[in-house]
mmCIF file of C-alpha atoms and ligand atoms in Angstrom:
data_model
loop_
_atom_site.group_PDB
_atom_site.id
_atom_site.type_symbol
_atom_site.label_atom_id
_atom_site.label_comp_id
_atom_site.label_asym_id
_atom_site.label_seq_id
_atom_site.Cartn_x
_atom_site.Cartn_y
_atom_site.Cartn_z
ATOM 1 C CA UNK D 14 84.473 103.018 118.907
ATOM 2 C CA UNK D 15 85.457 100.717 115.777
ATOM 3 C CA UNK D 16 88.256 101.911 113.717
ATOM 4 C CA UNK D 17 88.528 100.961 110.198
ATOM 5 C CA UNK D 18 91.904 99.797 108.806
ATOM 6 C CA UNK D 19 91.648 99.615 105.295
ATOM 7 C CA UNK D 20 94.929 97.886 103.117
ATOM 8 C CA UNK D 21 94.169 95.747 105.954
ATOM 9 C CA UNK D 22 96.388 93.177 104.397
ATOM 10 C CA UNK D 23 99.405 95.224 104.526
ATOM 11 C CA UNK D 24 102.516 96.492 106.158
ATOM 12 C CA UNK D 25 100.769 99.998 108.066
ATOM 13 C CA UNK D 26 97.634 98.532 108.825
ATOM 14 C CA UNK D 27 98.273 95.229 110.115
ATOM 15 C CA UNK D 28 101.348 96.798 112.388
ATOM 16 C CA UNK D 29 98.149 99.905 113.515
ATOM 17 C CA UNK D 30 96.108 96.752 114.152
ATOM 18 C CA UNK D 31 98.162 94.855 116.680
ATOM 19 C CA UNK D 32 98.898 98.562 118.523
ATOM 20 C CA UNK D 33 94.542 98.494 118.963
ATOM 21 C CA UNK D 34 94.676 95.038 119.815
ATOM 22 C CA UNK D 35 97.079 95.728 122.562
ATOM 23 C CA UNK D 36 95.424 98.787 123.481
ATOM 24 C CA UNK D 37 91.717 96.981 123.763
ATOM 25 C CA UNK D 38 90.097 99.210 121.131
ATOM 26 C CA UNK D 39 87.865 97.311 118.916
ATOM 27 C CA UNK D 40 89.090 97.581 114.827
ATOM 28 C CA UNK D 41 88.200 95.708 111.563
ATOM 29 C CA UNK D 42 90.906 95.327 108.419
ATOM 30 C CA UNK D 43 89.286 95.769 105.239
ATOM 31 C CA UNK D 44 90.563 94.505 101.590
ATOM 32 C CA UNK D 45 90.253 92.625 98.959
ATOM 33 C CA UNK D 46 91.497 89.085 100.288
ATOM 34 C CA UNK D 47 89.665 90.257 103.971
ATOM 35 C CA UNK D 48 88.994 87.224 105.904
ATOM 36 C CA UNK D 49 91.819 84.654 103.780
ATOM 37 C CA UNK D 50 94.738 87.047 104.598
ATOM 38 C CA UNK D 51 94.155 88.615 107.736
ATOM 39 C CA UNK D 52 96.119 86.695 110.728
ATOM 40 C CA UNK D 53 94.188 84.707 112.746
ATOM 41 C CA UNK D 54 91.870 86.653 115.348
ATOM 42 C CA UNK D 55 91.947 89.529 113.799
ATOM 43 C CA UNK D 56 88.630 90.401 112.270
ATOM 44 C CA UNK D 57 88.427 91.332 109.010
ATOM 45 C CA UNK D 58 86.019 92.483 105.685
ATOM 46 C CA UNK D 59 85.640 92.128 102.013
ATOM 47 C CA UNK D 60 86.382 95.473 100.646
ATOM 48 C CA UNK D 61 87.503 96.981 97.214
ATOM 49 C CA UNK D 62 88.081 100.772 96.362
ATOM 50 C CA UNK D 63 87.014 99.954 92.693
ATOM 51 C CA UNK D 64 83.985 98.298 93.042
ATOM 52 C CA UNK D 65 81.619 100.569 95.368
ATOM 53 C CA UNK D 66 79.434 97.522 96.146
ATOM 54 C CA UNK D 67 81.649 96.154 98.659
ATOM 55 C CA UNK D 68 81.636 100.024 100.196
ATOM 56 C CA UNK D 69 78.712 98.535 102.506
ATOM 57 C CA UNK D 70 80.629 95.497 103.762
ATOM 58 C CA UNK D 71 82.385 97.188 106.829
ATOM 59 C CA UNK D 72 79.175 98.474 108.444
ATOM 60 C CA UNK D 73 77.453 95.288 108.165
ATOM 61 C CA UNK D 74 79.579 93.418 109.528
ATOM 62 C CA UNK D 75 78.506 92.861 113.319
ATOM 63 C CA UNK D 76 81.370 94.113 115.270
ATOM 64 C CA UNK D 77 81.151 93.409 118.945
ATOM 65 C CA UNK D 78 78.866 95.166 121.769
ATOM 66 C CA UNK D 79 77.232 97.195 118.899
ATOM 67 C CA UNK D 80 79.861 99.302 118.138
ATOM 68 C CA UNK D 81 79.701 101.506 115.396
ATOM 69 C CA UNK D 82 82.710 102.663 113.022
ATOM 70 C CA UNK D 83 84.030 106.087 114.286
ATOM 71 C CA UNK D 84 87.964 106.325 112.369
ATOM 72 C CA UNK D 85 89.029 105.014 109.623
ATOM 73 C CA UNK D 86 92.758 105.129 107.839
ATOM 74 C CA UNK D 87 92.796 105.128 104.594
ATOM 75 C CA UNK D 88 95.241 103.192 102.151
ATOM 76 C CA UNK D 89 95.004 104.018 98.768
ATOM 77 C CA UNK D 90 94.613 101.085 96.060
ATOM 78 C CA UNK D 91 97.725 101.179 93.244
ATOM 79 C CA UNK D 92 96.407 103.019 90.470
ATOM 80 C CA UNK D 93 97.394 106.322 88.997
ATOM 81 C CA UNK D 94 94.261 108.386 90.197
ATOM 82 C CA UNK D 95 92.935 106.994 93.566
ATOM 83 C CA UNK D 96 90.989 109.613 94.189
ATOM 84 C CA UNK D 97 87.598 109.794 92.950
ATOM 85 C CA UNK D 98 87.071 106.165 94.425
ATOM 86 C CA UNK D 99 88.737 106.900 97.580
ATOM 87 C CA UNK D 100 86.401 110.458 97.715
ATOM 88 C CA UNK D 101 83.390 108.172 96.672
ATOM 89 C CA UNK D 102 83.990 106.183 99.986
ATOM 90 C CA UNK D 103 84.897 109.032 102.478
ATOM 91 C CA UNK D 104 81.291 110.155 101.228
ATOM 92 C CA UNK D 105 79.583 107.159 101.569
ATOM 93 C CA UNK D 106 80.962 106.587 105.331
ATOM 94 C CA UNK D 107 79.982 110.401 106.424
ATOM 95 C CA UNK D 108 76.950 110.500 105.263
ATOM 96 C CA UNK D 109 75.811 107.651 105.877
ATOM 97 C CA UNK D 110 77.653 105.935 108.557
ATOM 98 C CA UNK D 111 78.655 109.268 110.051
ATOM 99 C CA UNK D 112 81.999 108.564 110.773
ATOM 100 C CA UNK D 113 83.698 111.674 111.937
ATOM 101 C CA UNK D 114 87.525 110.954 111.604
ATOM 102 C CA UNK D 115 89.996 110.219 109.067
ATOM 103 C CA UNK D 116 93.811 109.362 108.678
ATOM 104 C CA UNK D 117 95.475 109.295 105.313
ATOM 105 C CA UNK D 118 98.773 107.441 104.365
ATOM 106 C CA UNK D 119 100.641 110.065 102.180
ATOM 107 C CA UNK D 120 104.041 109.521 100.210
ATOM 108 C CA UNK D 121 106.027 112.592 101.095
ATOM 109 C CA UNK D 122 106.102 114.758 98.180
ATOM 110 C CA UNK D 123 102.480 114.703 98.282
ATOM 111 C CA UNK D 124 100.026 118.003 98.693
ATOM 112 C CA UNK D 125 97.115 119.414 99.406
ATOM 113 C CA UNK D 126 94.984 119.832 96.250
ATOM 114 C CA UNK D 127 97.526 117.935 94.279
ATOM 115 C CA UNK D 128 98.457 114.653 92.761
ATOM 116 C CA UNK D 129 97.425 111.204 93.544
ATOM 117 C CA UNK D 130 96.345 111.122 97.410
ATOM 118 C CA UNK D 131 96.531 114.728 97.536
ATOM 119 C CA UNK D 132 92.793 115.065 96.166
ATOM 120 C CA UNK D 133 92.056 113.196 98.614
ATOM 121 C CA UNK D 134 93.732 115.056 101.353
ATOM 122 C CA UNK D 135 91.689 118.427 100.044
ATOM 123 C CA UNK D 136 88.341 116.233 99.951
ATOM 124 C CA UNK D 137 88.994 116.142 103.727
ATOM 125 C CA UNK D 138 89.319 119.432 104.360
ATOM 126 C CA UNK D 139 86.734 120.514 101.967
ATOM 127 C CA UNK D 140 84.156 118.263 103.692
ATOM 128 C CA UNK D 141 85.199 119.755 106.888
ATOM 129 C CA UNK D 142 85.570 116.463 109.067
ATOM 130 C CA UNK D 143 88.147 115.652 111.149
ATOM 131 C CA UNK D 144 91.759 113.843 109.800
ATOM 132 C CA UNK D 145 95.485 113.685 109.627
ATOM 133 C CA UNK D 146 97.973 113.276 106.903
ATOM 134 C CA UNK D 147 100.527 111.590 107.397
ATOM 135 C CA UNK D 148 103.419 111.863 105.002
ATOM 136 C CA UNK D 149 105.969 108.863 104.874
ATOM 137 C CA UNK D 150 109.143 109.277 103.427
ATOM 138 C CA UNK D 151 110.815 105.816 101.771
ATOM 139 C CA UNK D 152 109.359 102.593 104.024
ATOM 140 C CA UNK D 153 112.968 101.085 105.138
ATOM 141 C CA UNK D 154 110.639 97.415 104.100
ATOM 142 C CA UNK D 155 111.163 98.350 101.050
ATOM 143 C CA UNK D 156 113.967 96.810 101.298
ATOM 144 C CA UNK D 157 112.948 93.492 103.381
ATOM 145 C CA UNK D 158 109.425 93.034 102.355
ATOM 146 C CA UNK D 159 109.138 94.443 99.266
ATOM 147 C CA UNK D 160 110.782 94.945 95.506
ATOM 148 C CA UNK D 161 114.269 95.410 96.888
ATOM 149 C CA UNK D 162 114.376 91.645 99.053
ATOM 150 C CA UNK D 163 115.642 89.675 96.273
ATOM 151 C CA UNK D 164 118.005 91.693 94.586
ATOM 152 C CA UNK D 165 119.917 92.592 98.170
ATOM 153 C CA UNK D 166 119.869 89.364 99.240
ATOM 154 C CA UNK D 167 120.519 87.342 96.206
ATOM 155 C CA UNK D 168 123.041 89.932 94.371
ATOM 156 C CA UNK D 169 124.124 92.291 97.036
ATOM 157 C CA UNK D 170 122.385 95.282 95.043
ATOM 158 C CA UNK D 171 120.015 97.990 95.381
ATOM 159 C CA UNK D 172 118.620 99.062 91.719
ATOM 160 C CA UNK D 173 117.337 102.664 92.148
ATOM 161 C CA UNK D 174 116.572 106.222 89.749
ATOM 162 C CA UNK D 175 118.034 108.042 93.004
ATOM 163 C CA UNK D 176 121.413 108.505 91.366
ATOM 164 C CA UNK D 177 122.946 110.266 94.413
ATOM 165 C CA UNK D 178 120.130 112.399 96.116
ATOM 166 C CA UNK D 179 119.810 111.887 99.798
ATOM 167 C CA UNK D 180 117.007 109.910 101.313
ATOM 168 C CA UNK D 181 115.825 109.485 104.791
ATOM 169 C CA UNK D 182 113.726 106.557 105.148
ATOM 170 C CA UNK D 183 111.273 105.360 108.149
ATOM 171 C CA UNK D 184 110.130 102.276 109.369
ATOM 172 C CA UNK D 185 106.382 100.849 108.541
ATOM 173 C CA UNK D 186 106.656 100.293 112.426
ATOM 174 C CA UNK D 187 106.969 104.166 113.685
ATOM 175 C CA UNK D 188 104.754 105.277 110.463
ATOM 176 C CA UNK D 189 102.030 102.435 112.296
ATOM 177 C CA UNK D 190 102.633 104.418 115.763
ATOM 178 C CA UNK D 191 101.942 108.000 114.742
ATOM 179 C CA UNK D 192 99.109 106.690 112.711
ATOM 180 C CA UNK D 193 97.542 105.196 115.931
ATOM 181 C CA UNK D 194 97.681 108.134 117.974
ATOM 182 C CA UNK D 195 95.934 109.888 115.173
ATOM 183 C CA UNK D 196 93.272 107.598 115.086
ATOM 184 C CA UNK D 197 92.673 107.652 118.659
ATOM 185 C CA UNK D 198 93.769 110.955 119.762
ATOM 186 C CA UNK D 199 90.649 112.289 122.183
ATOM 187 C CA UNK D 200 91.447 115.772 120.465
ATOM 188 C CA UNK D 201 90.063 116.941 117.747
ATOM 189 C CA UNK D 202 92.658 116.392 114.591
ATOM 190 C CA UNK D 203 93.707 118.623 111.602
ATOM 191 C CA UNK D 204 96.907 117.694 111.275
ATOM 192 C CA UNK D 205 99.824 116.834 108.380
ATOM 193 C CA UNK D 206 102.870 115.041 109.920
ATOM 194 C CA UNK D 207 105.827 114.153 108.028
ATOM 195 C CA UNK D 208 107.279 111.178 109.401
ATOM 196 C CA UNK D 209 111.000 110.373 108.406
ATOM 197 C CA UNK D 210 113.936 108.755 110.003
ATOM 198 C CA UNK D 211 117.673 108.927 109.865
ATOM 199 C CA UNK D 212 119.415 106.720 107.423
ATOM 200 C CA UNK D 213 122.968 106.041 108.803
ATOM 201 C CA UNK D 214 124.544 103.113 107.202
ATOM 202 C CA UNK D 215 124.083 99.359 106.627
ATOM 203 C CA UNK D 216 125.336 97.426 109.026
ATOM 204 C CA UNK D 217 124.891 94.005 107.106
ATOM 205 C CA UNK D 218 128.850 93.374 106.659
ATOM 206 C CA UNK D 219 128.885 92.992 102.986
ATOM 207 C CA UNK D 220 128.652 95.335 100.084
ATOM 208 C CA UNK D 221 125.695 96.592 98.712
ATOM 209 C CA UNK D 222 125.779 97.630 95.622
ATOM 210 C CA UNK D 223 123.937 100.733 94.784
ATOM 211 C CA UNK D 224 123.035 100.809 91.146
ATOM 212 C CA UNK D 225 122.059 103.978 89.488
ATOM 213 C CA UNK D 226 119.775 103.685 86.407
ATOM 214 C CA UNK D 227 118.314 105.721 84.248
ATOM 215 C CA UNK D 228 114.718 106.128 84.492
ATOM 216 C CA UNK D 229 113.857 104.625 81.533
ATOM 217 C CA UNK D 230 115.578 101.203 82.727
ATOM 218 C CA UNK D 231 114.184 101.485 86.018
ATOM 219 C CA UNK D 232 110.394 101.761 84.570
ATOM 220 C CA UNK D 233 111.804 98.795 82.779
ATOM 221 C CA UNK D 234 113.083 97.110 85.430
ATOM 222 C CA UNK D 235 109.762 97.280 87.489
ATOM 223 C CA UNK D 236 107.912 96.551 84.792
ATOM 224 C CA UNK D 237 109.742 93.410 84.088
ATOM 225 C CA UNK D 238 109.963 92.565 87.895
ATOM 226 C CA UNK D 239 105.444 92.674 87.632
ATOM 227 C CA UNK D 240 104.746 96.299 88.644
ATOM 228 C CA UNK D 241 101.779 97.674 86.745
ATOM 229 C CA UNK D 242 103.101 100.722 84.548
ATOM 230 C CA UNK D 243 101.695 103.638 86.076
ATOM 231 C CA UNK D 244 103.054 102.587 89.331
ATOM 232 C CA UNK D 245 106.471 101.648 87.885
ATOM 233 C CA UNK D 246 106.335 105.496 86.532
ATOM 234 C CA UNK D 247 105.229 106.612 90.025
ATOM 235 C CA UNK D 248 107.804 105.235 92.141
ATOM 236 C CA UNK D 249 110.583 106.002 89.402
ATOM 237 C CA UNK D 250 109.275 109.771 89.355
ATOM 238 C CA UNK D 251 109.485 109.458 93.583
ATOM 239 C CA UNK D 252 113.134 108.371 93.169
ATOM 240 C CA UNK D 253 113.841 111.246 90.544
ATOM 241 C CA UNK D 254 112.763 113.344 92.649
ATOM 242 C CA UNK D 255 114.932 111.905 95.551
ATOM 243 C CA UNK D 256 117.882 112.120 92.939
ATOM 244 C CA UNK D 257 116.841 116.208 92.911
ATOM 245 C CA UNK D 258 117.114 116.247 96.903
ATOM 246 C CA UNK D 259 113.408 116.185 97.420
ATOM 247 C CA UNK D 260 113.628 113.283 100.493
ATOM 248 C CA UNK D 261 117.010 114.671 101.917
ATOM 249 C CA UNK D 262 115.009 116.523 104.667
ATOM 250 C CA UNK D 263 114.436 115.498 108.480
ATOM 251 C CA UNK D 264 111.510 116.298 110.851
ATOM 252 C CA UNK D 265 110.952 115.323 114.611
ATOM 253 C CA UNK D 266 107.067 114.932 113.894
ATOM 254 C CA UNK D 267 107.589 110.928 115.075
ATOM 255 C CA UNK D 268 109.045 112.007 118.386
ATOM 256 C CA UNK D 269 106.186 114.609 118.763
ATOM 257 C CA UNK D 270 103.574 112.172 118.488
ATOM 258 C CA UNK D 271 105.024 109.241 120.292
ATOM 259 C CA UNK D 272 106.883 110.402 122.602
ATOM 260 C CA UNK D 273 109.913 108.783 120.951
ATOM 261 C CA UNK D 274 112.811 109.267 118.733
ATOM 262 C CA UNK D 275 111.912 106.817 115.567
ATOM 263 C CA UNK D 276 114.229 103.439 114.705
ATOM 264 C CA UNK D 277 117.290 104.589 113.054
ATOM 265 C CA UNK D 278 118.152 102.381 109.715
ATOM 266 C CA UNK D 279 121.324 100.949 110.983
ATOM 267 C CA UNK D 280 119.061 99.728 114.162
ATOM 268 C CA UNK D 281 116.483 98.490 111.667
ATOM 269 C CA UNK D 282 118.608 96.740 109.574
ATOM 270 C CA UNK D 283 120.635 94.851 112.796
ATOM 271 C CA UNK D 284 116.619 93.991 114.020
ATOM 272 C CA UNK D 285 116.366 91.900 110.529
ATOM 273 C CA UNK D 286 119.868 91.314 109.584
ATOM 274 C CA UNK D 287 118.350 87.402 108.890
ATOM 275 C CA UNK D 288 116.460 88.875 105.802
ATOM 276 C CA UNK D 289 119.003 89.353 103.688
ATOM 277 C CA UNK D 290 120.918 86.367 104.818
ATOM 278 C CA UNK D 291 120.746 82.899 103.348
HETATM 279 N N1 LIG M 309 106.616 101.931 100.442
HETATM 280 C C1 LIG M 309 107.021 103.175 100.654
HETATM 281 O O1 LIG M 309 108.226 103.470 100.639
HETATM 282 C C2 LIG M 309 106.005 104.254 100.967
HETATM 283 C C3 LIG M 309 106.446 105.505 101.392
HETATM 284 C C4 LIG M 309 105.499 106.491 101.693
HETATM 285 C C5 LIG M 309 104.134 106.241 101.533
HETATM 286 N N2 LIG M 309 103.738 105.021 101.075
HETATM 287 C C6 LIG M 309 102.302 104.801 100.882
HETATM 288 O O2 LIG M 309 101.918 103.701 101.673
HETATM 289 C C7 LIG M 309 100.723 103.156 101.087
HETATM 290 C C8 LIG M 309 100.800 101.648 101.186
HETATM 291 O O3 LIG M 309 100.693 101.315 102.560
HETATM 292 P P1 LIG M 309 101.239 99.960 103.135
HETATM 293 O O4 LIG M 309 102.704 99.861 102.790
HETATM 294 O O5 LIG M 309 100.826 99.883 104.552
HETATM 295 O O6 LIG M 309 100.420 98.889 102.292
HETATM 296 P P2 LIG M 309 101.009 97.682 101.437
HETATM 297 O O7 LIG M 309 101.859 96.815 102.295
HETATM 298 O O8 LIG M 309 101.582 98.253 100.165
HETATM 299 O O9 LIG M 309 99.671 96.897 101.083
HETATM 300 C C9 LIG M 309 98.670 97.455 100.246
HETATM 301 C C10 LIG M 309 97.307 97.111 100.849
HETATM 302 O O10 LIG M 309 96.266 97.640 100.039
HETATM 303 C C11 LIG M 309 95.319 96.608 99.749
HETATM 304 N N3 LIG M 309 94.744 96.931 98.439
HETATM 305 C C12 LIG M 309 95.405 97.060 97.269
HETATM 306 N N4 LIG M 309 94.513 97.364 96.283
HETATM 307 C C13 LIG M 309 93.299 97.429 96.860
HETATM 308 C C14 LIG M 309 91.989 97.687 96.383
HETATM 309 N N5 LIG M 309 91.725 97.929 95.078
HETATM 310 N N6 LIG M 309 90.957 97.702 97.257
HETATM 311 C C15 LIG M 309 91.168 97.430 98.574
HETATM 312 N N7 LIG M 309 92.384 97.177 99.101
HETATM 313 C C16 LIG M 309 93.438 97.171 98.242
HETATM 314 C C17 LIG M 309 96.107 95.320 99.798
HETATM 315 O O11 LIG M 309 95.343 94.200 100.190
HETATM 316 P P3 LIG M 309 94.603 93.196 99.179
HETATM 317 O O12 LIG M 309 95.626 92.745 98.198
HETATM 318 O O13 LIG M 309 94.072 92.109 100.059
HETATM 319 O O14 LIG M 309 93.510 94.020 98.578
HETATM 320 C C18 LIG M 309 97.064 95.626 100.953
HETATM 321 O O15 LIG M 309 96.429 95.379 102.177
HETATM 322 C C19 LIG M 309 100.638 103.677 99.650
HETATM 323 O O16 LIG M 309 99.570 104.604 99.601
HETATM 324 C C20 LIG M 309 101.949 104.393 99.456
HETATM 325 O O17 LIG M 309 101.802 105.528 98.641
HETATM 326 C C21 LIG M 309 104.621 104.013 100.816
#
């Protein structure tokens, strides 16, 4: 049993491939950098969701004692409708490659049948094989890998469209352990977990700043900051719709699956307190 990792290159996969790695089960990232970004040992493949003629590259490559791929998660590229390329794929892998299983990264206020991944998600259960959905509510990275690093650290401020909706967020770490045991679960899955954390408070000893723009300015600010458009007007629609209390909800589905309760921000943020510091 190979599982496939694709968005190999980033913060899910890569923490889903060192949980294999330590478990012994064989796995192969897949992206478009593959091989010049993966970290070293860790095998990894050519792949793009827009261009269908890398689709082949993951099966050819020889993965060790003959295995064959069984699982694979799926991370979809950053463009407004993922779906017919990521459907084109899930296709291509059944019937061809046969692979049974499948485990789809979700943003929270996504569903069945509807926008963005959620095509995907009814693909799945329309083609009748087995997966998991697993929705993610706010990564707490985004904050020290992603868009929000430089502002926090540099200015002590947090630019958002949340105005002053509640939002639970979750660590890339415990999203990475519910999304293993999906992949390798002996059972047979059909499953949607919603996988969200306990914000609490920073803990970083200085005042952050939370800035409430409009959404105009926030598209704007994204925009200007290198986001392509659409995905400026995605997340700024995700934290509109946090603004209108659609994150400020709290499940137990991580301590379900793992067997634990998940990392609680103020815990997070003590873990990488460096960061944010200079
Ligand atoms: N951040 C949040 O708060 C949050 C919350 C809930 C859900 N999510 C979901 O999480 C997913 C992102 O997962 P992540 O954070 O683990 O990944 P990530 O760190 O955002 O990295 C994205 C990955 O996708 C690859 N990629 C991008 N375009 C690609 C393409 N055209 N073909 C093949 N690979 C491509 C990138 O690698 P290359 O550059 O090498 O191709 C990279 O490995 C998104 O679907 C998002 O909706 C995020």
């Amino acid at each position: 049993m190979t599982i496939l990792l694709t968005g190999g290159t980033g913060k899910t996969s890569l923490r889903v491939a060192r949980l294999l790695q330590d478990g012994n089960i064989s796995f192969l990232l897949a992206s478009r950098r593959g091989a010049t970004a993966a970290p070293d040992g860790m095998p990894a493949v050519n792949f793009n969701w827009l261009d269908s003629s890398t689709f082949e590259n993951p099966f050819t490559h020889s993965l060790s004692n003959q295995e064959t791929i069984s699982a694979i998660y799926l991370i979809s590229p950053e463009i407004a409708e993922p779906a017919n390329s990521m459907n084109d794929f899930i296709d291509f892998a059944v019937q061809k490659h046969k692979v049974g299983r499948f485990v789809l990264l979700a943003g929270n206020s996504i569903e069945q049948g509807g926008i963005h991944v959620g095509k995907v998600w009814q693909h799945l259960v329309d083609i009748g094989v087995e997966y998991c959905v697993i929705r993610a509510t706010w990564f707490m990275e985004r904050m020290s890998e992603q868009e929000h690093l430089p502002m926090i650290k540099n200015d002590n401020k947090l630019y958002t469209a949340c105005g002053d909706g509640k939002a639970a967020f979750i660590s890339a770490t415990d999203v990475a352990a519910v999304v293993f045991q999906a992949l390798t679960e002996r059972t047979p899955q059909h499953c949607d977990y919603r996988v969200i954390a306990k914000k609490l408070s920073s803990v970083l000893g200085r005042t952050i700043e939370h800035v409430r723009l409009s959404p105009e300015d926030n598209i704007r600010r994204y925009v200007e900051s290198g986001f392509p458009e659409h995905y400026a007007k995605l997340l700024t629609w995700l934290e509109t719709s946090t603004a209108q209390g659609a994150e400020e909800r709290l499940t137990g589905d991580v301590e379900r699956v793992t067997g634990r309760p998940p990392m609680l921000f103020d815990d997070w943020v003590r873990l990488h307190k460096n960061v944010w510091n200079h």
